[in-house]
Each structure stands twice: as C-alpha cells, then as structure tokens.
XYZ file of C-alpha atoms in Angstrom:
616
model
C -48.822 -20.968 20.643
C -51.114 -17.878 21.683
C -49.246 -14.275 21.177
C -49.921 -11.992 23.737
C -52.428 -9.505 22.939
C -50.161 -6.635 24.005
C -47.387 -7.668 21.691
C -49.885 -8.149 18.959
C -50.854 -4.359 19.237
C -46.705 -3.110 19.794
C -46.381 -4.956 16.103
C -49.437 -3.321 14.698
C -49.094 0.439 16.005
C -45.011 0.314 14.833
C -44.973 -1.012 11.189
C -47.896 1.110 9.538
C -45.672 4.320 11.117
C -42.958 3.286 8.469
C -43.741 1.039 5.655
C -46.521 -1.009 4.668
C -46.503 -4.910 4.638
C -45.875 -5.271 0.765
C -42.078 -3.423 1.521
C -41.002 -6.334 3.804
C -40.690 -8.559 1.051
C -36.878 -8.401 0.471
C -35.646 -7.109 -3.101
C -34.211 -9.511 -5.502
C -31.930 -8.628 -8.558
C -32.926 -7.029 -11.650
C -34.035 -3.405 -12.659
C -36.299 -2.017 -10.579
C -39.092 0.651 -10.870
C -37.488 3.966 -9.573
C -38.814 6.872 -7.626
C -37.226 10.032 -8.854
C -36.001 12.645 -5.988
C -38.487 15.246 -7.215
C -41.031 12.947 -5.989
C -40.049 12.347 -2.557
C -42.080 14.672 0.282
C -41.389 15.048 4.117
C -43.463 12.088 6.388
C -42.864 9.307 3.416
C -42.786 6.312 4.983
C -40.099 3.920 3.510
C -38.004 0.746 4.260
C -33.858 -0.091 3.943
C -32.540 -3.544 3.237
C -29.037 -4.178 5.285
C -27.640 -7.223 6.911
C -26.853 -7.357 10.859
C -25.799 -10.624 11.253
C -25.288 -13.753 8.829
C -25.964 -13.203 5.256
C -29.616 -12.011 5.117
C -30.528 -8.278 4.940
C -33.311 -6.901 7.174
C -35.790 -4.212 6.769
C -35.283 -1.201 8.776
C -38.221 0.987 8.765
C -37.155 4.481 7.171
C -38.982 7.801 7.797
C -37.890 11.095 5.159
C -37.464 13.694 6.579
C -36.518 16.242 3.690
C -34.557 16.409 0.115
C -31.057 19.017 1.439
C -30.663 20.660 -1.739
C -27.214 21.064 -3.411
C -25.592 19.078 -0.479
C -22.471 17.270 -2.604
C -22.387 20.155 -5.145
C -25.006 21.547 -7.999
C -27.511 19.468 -8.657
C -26.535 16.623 -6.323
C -28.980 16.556 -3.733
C -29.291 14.302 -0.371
C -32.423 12.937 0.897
C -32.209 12.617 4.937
C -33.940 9.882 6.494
C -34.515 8.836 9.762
C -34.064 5.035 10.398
C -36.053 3.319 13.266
C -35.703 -0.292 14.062
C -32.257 -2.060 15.260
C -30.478 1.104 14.109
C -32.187 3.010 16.750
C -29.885 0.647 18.789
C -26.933 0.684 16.836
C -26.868 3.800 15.037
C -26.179 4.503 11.317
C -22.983 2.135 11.498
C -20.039 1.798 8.986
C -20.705 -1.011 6.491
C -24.356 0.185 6.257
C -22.915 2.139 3.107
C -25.115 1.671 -0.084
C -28.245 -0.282 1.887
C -31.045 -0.045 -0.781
C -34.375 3.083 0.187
C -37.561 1.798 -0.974
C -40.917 3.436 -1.038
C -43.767 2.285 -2.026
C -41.680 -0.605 -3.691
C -39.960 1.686 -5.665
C -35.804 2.088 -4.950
C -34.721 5.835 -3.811
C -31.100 5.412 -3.208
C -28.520 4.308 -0.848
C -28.024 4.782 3.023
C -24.800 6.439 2.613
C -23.808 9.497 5.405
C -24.737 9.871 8.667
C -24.566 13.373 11.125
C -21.409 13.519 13.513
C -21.174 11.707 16.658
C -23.688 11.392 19.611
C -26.642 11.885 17.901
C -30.039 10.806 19.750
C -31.130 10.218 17.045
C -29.944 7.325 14.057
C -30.091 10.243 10.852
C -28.983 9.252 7.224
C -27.887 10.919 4.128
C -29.616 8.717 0.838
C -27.519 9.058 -2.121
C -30.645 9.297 -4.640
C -30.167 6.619 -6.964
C -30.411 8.988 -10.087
C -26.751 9.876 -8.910
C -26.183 6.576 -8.769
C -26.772 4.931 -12.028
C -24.725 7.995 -13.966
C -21.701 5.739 -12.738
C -22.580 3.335 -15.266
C -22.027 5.970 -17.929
C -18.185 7.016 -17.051
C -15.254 6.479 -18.953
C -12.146 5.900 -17.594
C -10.942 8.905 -16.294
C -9.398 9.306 -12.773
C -11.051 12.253 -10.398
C -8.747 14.367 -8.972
C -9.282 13.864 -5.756
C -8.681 10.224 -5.441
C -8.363 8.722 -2.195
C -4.661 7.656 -2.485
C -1.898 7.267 -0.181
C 0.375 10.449 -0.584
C -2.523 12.464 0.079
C -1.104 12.151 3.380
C 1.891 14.636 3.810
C 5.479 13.490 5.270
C 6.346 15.535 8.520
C 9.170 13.533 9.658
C 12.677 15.485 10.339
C 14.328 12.162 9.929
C 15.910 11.191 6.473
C 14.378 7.492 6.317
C 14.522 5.054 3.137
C 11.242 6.061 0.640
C 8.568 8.539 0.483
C 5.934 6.130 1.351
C 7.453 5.527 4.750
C 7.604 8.920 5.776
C 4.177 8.896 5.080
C 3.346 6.636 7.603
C 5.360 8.291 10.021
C 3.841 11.430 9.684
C 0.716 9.643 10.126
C 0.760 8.122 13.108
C 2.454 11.234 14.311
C -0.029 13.482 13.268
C -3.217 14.951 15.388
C -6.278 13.144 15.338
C -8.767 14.859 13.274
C -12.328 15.606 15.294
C -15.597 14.397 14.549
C -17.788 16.750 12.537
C -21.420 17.698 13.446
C -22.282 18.050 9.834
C -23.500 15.227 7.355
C -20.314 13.060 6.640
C -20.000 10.023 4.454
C -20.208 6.718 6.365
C -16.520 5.450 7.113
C -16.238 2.119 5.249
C -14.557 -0.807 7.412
C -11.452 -1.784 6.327
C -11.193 -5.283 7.566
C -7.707 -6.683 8.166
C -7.655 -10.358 8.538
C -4.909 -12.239 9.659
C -2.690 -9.430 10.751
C -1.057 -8.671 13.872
C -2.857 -5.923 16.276
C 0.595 -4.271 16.097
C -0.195 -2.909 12.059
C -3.282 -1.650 13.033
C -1.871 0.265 15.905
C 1.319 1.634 13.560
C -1.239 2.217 10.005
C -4.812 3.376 11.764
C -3.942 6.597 12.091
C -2.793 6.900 8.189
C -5.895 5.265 7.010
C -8.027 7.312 9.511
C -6.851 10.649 7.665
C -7.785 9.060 4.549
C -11.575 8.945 5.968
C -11.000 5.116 5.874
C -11.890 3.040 9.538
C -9.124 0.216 10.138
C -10.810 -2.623 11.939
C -9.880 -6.338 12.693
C -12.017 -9.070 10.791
C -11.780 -11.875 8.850
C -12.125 -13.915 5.831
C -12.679 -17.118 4.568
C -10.189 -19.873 2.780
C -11.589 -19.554 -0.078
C -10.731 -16.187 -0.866
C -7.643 -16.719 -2.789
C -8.005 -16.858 -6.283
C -9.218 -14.032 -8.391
C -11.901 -15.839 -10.332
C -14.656 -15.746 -9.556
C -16.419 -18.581 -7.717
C -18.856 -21.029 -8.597
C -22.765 -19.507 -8.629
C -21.678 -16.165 -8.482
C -24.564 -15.237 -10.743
C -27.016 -15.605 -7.965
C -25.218 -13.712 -5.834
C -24.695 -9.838 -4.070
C -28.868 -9.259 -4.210
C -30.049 -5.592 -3.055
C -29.250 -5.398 0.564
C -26.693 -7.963 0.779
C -22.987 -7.216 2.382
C -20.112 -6.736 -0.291
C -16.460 -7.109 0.292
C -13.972 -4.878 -2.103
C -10.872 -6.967 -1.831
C -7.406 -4.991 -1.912
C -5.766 -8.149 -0.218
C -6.547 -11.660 -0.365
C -4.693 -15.479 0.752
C -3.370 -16.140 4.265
C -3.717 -12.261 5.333
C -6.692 -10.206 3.479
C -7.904 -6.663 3.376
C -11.155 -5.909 2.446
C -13.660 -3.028 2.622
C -17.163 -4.094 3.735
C -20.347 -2.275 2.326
C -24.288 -3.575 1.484
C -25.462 -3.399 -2.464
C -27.909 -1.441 -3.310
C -28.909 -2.090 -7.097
C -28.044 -5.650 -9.516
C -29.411 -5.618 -12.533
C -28.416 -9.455 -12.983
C -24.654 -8.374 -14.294
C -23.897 -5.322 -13.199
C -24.486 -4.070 -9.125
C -23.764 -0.614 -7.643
C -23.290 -0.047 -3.634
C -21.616 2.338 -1.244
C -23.346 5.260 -1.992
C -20.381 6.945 -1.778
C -16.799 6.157 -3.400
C -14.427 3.766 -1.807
C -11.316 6.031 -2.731
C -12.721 7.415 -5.309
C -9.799 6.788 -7.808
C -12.306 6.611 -11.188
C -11.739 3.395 -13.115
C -10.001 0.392 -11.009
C -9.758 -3.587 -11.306
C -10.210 -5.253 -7.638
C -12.294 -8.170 -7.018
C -15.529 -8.212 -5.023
C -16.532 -11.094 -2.726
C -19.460 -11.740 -0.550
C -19.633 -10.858 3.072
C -20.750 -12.578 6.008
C -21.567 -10.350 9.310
C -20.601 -11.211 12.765
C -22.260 -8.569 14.535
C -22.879 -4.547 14.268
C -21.156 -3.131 16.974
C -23.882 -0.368 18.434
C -22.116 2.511 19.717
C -23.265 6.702 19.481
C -19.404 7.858 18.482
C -18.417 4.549 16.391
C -20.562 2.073 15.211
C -19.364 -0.669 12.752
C -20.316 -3.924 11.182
C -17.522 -6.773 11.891
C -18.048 -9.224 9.044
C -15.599 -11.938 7.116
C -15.278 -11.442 3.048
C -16.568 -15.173 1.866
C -16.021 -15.670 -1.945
C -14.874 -13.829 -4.792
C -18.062 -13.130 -7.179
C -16.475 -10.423 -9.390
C -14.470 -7.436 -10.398
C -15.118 -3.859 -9.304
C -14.753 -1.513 -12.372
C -15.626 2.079 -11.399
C -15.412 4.062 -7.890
C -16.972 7.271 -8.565
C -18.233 9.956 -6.366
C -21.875 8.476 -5.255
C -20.839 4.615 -5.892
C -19.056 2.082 -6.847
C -19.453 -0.387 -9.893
C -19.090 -3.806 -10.158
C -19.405 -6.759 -12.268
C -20.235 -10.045 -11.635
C -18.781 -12.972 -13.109
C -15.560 -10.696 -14.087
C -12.092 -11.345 -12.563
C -9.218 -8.454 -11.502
C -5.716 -9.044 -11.986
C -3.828 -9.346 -8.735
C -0.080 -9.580 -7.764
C 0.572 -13.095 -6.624
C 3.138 -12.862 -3.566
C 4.999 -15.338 -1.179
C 7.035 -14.387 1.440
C 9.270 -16.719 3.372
C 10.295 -15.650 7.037
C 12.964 -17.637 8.727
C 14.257 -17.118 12.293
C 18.010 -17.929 12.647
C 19.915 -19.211 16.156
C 23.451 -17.671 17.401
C 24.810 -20.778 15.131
C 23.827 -19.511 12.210
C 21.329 -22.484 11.978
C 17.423 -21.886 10.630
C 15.282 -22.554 14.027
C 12.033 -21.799 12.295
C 10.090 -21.265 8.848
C 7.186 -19.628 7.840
C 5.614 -19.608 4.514
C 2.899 -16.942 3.271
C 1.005 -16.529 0.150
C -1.345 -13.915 -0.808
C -2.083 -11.705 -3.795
C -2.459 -7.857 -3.873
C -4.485 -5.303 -5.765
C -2.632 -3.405 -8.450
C -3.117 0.192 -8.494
C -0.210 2.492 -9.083
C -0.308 4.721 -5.589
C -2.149 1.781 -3.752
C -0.207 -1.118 -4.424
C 3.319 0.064 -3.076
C 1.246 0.756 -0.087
C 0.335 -2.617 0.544
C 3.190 -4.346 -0.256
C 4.766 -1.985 2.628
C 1.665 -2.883 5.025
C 1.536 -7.146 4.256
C 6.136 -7.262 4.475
C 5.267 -5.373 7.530
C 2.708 -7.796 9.084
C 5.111 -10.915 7.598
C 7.820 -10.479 10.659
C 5.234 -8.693 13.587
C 4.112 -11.079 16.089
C 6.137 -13.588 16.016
C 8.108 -15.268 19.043
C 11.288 -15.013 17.504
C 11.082 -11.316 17.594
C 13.710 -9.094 19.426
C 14.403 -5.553 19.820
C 18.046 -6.521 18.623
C 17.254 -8.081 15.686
C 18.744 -7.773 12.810
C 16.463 -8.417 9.051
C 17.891 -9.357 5.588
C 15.662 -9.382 3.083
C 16.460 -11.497 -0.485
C 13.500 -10.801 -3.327
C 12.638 -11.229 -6.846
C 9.985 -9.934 -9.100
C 9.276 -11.111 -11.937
C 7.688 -8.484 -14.491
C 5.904 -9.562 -18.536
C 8.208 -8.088 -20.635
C 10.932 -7.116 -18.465
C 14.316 -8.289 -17.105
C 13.350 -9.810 -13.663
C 14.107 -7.602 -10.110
C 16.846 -8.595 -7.840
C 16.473 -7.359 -4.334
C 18.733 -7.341 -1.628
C 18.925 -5.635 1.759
C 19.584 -5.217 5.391
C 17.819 -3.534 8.356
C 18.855 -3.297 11.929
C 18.243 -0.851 14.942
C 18.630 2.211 14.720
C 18.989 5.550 16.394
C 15.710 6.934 14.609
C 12.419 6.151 16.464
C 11.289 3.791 13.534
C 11.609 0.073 14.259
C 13.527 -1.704 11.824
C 10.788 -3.695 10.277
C 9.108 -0.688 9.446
C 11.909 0.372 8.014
C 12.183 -2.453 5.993
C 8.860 -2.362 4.657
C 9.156 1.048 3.664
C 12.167 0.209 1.771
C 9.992 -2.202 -0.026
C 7.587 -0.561 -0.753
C 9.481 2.150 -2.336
C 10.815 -0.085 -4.851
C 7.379 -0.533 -6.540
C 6.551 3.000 -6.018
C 9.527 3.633 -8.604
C 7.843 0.800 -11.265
C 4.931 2.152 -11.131
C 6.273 6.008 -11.237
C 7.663 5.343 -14.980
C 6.462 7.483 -17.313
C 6.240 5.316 -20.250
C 4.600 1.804 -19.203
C 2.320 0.198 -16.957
C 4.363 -2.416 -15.049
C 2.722 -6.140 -15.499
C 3.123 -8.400 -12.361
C 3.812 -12.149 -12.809
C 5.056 -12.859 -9.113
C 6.560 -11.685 -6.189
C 9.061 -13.386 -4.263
C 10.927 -12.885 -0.883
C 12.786 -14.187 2.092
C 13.046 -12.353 5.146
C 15.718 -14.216 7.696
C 15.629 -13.074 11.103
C 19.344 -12.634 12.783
C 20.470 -11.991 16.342
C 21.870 -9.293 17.321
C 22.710 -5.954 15.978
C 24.196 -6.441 13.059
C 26.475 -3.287 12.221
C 29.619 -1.945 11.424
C 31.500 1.218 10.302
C 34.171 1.595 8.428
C 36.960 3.204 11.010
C 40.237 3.292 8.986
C 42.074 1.474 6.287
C 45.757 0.679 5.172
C 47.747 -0.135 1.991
C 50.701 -1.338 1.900
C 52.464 0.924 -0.758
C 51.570 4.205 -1.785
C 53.334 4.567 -5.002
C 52.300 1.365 -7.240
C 52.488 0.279 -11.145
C 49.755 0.083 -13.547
C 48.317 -3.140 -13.362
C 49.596 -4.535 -10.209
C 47.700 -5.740 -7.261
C 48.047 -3.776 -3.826
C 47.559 -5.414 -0.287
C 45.277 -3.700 1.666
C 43.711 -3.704 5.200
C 40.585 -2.162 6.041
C 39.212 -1.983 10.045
C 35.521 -1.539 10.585
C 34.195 -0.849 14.221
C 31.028 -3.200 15.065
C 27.952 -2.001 17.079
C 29.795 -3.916 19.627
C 32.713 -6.497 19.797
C 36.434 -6.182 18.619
C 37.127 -4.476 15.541
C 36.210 -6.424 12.352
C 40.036 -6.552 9.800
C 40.142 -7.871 6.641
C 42.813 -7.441 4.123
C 42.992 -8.257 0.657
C 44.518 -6.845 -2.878
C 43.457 -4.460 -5.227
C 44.261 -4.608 -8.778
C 45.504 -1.320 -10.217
C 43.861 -1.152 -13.663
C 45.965 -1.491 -16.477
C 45.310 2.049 -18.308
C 45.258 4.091 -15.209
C 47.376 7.241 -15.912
C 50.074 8.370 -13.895
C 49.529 10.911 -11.477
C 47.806 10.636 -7.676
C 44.450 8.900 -7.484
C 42.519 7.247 -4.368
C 41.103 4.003 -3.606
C 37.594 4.526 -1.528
C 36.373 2.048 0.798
C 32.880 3.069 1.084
C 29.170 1.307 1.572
C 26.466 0.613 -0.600
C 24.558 4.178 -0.080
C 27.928 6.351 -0.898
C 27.661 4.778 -4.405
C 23.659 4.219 -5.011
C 23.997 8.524 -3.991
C 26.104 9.385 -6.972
C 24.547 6.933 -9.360
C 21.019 8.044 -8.682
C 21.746 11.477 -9.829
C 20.912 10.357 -13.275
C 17.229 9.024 -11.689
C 16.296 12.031 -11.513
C 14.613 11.960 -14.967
C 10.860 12.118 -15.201
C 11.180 10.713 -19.057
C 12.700 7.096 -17.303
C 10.693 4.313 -19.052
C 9.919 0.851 -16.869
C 13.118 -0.952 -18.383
C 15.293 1.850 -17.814
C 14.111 1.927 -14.378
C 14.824 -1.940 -13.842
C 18.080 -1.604 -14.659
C 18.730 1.684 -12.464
C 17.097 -0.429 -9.337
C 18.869 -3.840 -10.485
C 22.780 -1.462 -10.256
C 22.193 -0.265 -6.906
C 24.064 -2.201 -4.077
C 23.829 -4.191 -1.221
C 24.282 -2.502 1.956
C 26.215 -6.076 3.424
C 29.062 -5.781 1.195
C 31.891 -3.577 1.417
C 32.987 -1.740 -2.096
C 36.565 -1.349 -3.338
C 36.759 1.298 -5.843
C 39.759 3.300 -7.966
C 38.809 6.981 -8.075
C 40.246 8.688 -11.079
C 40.129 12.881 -11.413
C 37.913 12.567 -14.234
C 34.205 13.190 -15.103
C 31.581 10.763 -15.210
C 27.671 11.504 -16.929
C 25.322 9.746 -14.985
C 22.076 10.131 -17.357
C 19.273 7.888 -16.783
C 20.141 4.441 -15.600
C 23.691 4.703 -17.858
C 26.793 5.595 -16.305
C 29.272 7.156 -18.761
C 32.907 7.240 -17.257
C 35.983 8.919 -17.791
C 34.616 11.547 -20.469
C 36.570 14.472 -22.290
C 36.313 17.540 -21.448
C 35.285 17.763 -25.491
C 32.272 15.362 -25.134
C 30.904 16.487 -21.676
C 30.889 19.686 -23.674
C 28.793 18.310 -26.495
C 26.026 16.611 -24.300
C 25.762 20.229 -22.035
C 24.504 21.764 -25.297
C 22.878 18.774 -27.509
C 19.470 17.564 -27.438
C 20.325 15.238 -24.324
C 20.344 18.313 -21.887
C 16.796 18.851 -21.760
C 16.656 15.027 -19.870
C 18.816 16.395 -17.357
C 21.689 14.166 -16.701
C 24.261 14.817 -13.997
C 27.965 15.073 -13.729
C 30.933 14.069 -11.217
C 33.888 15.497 -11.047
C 35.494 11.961 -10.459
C 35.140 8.251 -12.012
C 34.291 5.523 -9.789
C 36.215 2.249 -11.235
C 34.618 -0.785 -8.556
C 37.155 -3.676 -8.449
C 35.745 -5.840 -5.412
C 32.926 -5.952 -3.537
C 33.427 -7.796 -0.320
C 30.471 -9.636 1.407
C 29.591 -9.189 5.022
C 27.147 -10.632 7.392
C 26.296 -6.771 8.294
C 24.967 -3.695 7.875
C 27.602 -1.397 6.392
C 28.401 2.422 6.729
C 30.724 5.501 6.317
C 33.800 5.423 4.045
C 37.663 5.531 4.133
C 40.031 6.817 0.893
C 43.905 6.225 0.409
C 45.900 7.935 -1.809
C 47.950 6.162 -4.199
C 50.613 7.873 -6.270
C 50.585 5.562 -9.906
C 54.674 5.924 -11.499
C-alpha cells in the first residue's frame, strides 16, 4: 500500500519536534538510567508512556518548558511540561497520574498536576523522580495531613446516629469548592463498580472535598481474593494503568493511576499520594481502559481494575509504593438483603460478598458506603419502608459482635438507609477508636430485611394494677404505645418486684432502647477503653424493637468503662471520687436501673412512661 506523500511529511515534521525515534520504544521493568532535575533545560524534547485505551501505554510527545523551583515546599521542585499528541485532545486527564518522563531514554519523573480548568493548552506538573524514589526509604510513620474521612467537618443541626454520618451530611450539603488556576495535583478516579448511581449522587460531594473524583467504572470477576494472581511478576511495566483497591467482590472501589518506575519487585506511580496516610496495606490490581473522556474542565480515564498483582505499602507525598507478589489483608463481608410482603413472608433474596480495606478512619467509611449501596436500587424499595438490620463480626482474639437494629422514616431529611449505614459504620469507628489494640477482622456478617410500612411506635401511657406491692411479688401491668398510624398497640404483662428491694417509693420505667444505651454510655466516655472493653460496652447496648421493663431504685450507680456498678454506698462512691480510678473518669446516676423484661416488638420504639410503686 503507497502512503501519501503528504502524510509521510505530517509524520516527519511532528516527531523530531518532541522526541527522537529511539524514545518510542516502550519502557520495560527494571532500574533505569536517571536524569537528575539539575539537568533538565527549557526546549528538551521528551516522551510520556500512558495508556488510552486497552492495556498498552502510548507515547505522548512531551516538550519542558521549565524546572518551578520550590513548588511543593524546599527543595521539592516541579518540572512543567507541555504534552502534545492525543492529550492535546483530551487534556491532562485524571488517571494520567504517575505516567513515566523520559528524555533521551533516561526517566525524569511522573505526569502528576495539571493547571486549573480551560486551559488551551494540555500543561503538566512532573514529579522529578529523585522525589520519588525517597519513598522507598520511609518508615512507617503517618503524615499529618492524611487524606482521611473526618477531615471533612459535620455541619448538620440534626442529632443523627454517628459522627461519620454527619459527615456525609455536611458534605453533600456543603458548597462546591471552585477550580483553581494554579498547578493542582491530578484528581485520581475513584471507580465505583457495581453500585447504584444513587451513592454517587449522596457521597461525590464528600469525596470531592477530599480532592478525590467519584466516577462509575468497573471491574473484573476476578478481583476477589487478595492474593495475588497468577504471573503477576510480569506485570504493572512503566506506563501501564494501576488499580489501588479499597473495595473488591460483587461491588469494588478502586483508584486508577499509570506506573511510572518497577524495578522487577518493587513499582512506584501517582506522582502524588493517594491519601497520603504514610504506611498502608491495600492490594493493587491491573487496569484495563475503556476510554479517556476529553473534556477542558474534567477529563478522566474510565477503566475496569482486572487482577490483583500486589500490595501497596507506602502513600507518601510524591508517590505511592507497591509490591508485587505481596498480598493485603482485607475484611471479608456478606450481606444478605431480603424484601418481605404485608404477610410477613420473604418475596425476595439477595446475597453479596465482597471484602474491604482495613484502615482505621477509612474502613468505617466504607462499610457505611457498601451497607448503603446493599438496599439502593432495588425494586422492592419504598419511601415507607421500614429496615432491620441483624449482624455479626467476628474479631481474632475477641468475643464476637452482636448487632441489632431498626431504621424507619423519619422527620429529619436523611433517608433511612442512610441512616442505617451511618449507624453501621459507627460501630467500627468505635473498634478501631480503642486505644490499646488494633482490631483483627475474621468476617463480617449481616442481614438487612426490608418491611412495609412505617414501622413505629411511642410509648403513650402505662398502668399497674396496684400501687403499693410486696417484695418479691409480680405486678400486672399495661402499657399503650401510639403507632405511626393504626389503633393503639396494648400489651400487659407482670413485673416481678425483686426480692431485696427496700421499702419506701420507687418507679418502674417503661422506656426504649436509647433512654438506657444514654445512661450506660456515660462510662464510654473513656479514652483509656481497650478493644475488649469496648466489645462488651457495644455488645450491652439495646435493641431499639424491644420495649424495656425496669425497677428504678433512689440509689447511685458508677458507670466506668463498659462496667456498670449498681446500688453503691454513699461510703464507696466516696472512695472511687478520690482513688486512683478518678483520673479514668467514670460517671454517676443518681438512680439504679434494675431491667426485669425486655419485650420484643416488630417496631421501632421511643419515649418513656414511669409508675410509682410504694414497696410495704
């Protein structure tokens, strides 16, 4: 076939402006020769490796324009490019992070910022590779300004179930922040695969403040286990899309950048940290790229995470570190969702299994954001609806986690599976908050059921039937509750006075879950609570669908830690005031709580009634 003559002269005029034939030959692993940043001059000619579509990287012809002294700090310079080629198209586009500079053969750095929005022209930031390679030297300390969840503040007015879900709220609440016209790291693609449009929409805005871009994408079957799979040592070459896996199974988050150095064990990419929380232990996969989406405000790569090759180990202020062959521990997780007819009968099941990144501020996060996308989108779905939630997790070392809870609609503007999720979530937030152990994960288990209707009730009034009683005998009483709507709910049953109960006037309190969990977690407020101590303190508190019975007695009870101490002397409250114990700040009650039912509902709860009883 003949090539035109005028296309043969287009070819020849553009490469020699950019990089000379021998630079088109794409890099393969090991250590290469390096050009130090003193070296570099304005007009050097120079090619990047980065992959638009599929699994091969393509050159990109590269032209310096200058080394921007001090631009991350003292002594941390940036070299700015300009980049010709497709990305004249599709500007400098997220998931271009850590695409390998070479001149003359030799590696410069990583593509790895990019100037504002709108730009004519496609201008980089190169993270010089000297920066680079000092990640390999770190210990494991954590930076103090890692990327991490409660770096966003709460600015909700409403009182909702756990810090993390204020968070959220605030969030999405919150302005959006404007584009700057000065050199900002590249926002990495977070790719969320196999979740409903709906998270994006409520959890973009929080990871947009975190300088993180939410994006739909996708991922393969085979990302499910850990370990790494087979020929991983042939695998992330310079220029070749990486996947940092935070979720993985049948829904997966993943952040997609290009590698920029693999010295046959050990690969660094990004350019830039992912959240720059120091040390860390999350798998890294291959990527495949649909498509770079071209765009002068936005640009991104869309690309599926393919197979887990190895564990990241450091994510540091110019890159991140990982190594191949190496596999991160993971929370394994299944979550069963099933919807429920007015009969009471199951009409539908769902089963889901996936395993999430641990990381103490990250991984309470998650679990919030995967419960979340567990019961959006699905048919069965109502505004009405009513969730109960049953879970278990299981912990090395540690009595196992019973959790139990209800969520219905409310009169806060927070759906009710977002409330659920935050309440979730907040439960790990309080393992991993100990300050004495590291929680280990063996599994995670839970059951959602999905119930018509509104499922709530108040308590309106109660009755007994005699007010002055004998130590050890059993009282009928009645207690009304008021349902969202319907006739009022009665149910009567007896109360055993206990035997030792002094005479004198005392009440009985009818009362939810949350009037109890209130005065037992005064004694949570201990920063010296180890993880078992917290277990049991989470494994006490009560079910919102249950009803307490309870014998209130006018004396004091020490709630220190997760230990309630009832009934104590004036003598011994004395004692603990001015012992050792009250520099762990325990709390006190003027009253003692003795709980002699608990009676099961199919509802949601609230408020609280007392009678007086008068003991002869």
């Amino acid at each position: 076939m003949k090539i035109p003559s005028a296309a043969l002269f287009v070819a020849a005029a553009t490469l020699p402006l950019f990089a000379s034939a021998s630079e088109m030959t794409r890099p393969e692993a090991g250590k290469p020769p390096i050009m130090k940043t003193s070296e570099i001059k304005p007009g050097m000619k120079g090619v990047a490796w980065t992959v638009f579509q599929g699994f091969e990287p393509e050159p990109v012809p590269v032209e310096i324009i200058g080394v921007w002294k001090n631009m991350w700090g003292p002594g941390q310079d940036i070299i700015l490019g300009k980049m010709g080629g497709k990305v004249q198209r599709t500007n400098v586009a997220g998931g271009m992070s850590g695409s390998p500079v070479y001149i003359d053969g030799k590696l410069i750095g990583a593509v790895s910022t990019r100037i504002g929005a709108f730009s004519p022209d496609a201008i980089c930031g190169i993270t010089p590779v000297e920066l680079m390679l000092e990640v390999q030297d770190f210990d494991t300390s954590q930076p103090a300004d890692a990327i991490v969840p409660d770096r966003v503040q709460a600015r909700s007015p409403y009182r909702i179930p756990g810090d993390l879900l204020n968070q959220a709220v605030a969030a999405g609440a919150s302005p959006k922040i404007l584009e700057s016209p000065y050199l900002t790291p590249i926002e990495t693609p977070l790719a969320f695969s196999g979740f409903h449009e709906s998270v994006l929409r409520e959890f973009g805005p929080f990871f947009q403040q975190l300088g993180i871009k939410a994006v739909q994408g996708g991922a393969s079957s085979t990302l499910r286990s850990p370990k790494p799979a087979p020929g991983w040592e042939k695998s992330l070459r310079p220029g070749d899309a990486i996947s940092a896996v935070l979720v993985s199974g049948d829904m997966s988050i993943s952040a997609l950048g290009t590698v920029t150095y693999n010295d046959g064990k050990k690969v660094l990419a990004f350019g830039h940290p992912l959240f720059n929380i120091g040390p860390v232990n999350m798998p890294i996969a291959k990527a495949e790229v649909l498509m770079v989406f071209a765009s002068s405000f936005s640009p991104n790569k869309f690309g599926n995470a393919t197979e887990i090759v190895g564990a990241l180990r450091q994510d540091r202020h110019s890159a991140i570190l990982g190594e191949l062959g190496a596999t991160s521990e993971m929370i394994p997780v299944e979550v069963t969702v099933r919807s429920f007819n007015d009969a009471g009968a199951v009409r539908k099941e769902k089963k889901l299994s996936f395993n999430v990144f641990v990381q103490q501020k990250w991984t309470p996060y998650l679990m919030m954001v995967t419960l979340f996308n567990c019961i959006s989108g699905l048919n069965d779905f109502a505004e009405e609806a009513t969730y109960r939630l049953m879970g278990q997790v299981e912990l090395d070392g540690e009595e196992p986690l019973s959790l139990s809870t209800m969520q219905a609609p409310s009169d806060l503007p927070i759906p009710a599976p977002m409330q659920l999720a935050g309440w979730w979530g907040d439960k790990f937030n309080r393992l991993f908050l100990n300050a004495a152990k590291f929680p280990k994960f063996k599994s995670v288990n839970a059951t959602i059921d999905l119930l018509p209707e509104r499922r709530v009730a108040s308590i309106e009034n109660a009755w007994v039937a005699e007010s002055e009683v004998d130590a050890g005998s059993e009282v009928p009483v009645k207690v009304f509750l008021r349902p969202f709507r319907g006739e009022r709910i009665e149910r009567e049953f007896k109360v055993k006075i206990p035997t030792g109960l002094p005479k004198g006037t005392h009440r009985i309190l009818l009362s939810d879950a949350d009037t109890l969990n209130r005065m037992q977690a005064r004694g949570a407020s201990n920063r010296y609570m180890d993880l078992q101590q917290t277990v049991s303190l989470i494994n006490q508190e009560r079910s919102n669908n249950k009803l307490y019975v309870s014998i209130l007695q006018s004396r004091p009870t020490v709630y220190y830690d997760d230990k309630t101490l009832p009934s104590l002397p004036a003598s011994v409250l004395n004692v603990l005031q001015t012992g050792r114990t009250a520099s762990r700040g325990f709390t006190a009650s003027a009253e003692t709580a003795h709980e002699q039912l608990e009676i099961p509902f199919d509802q949601i709860i609230s408020g609280s009634f007392s009678l007086n009883i008068t003991v002869r």
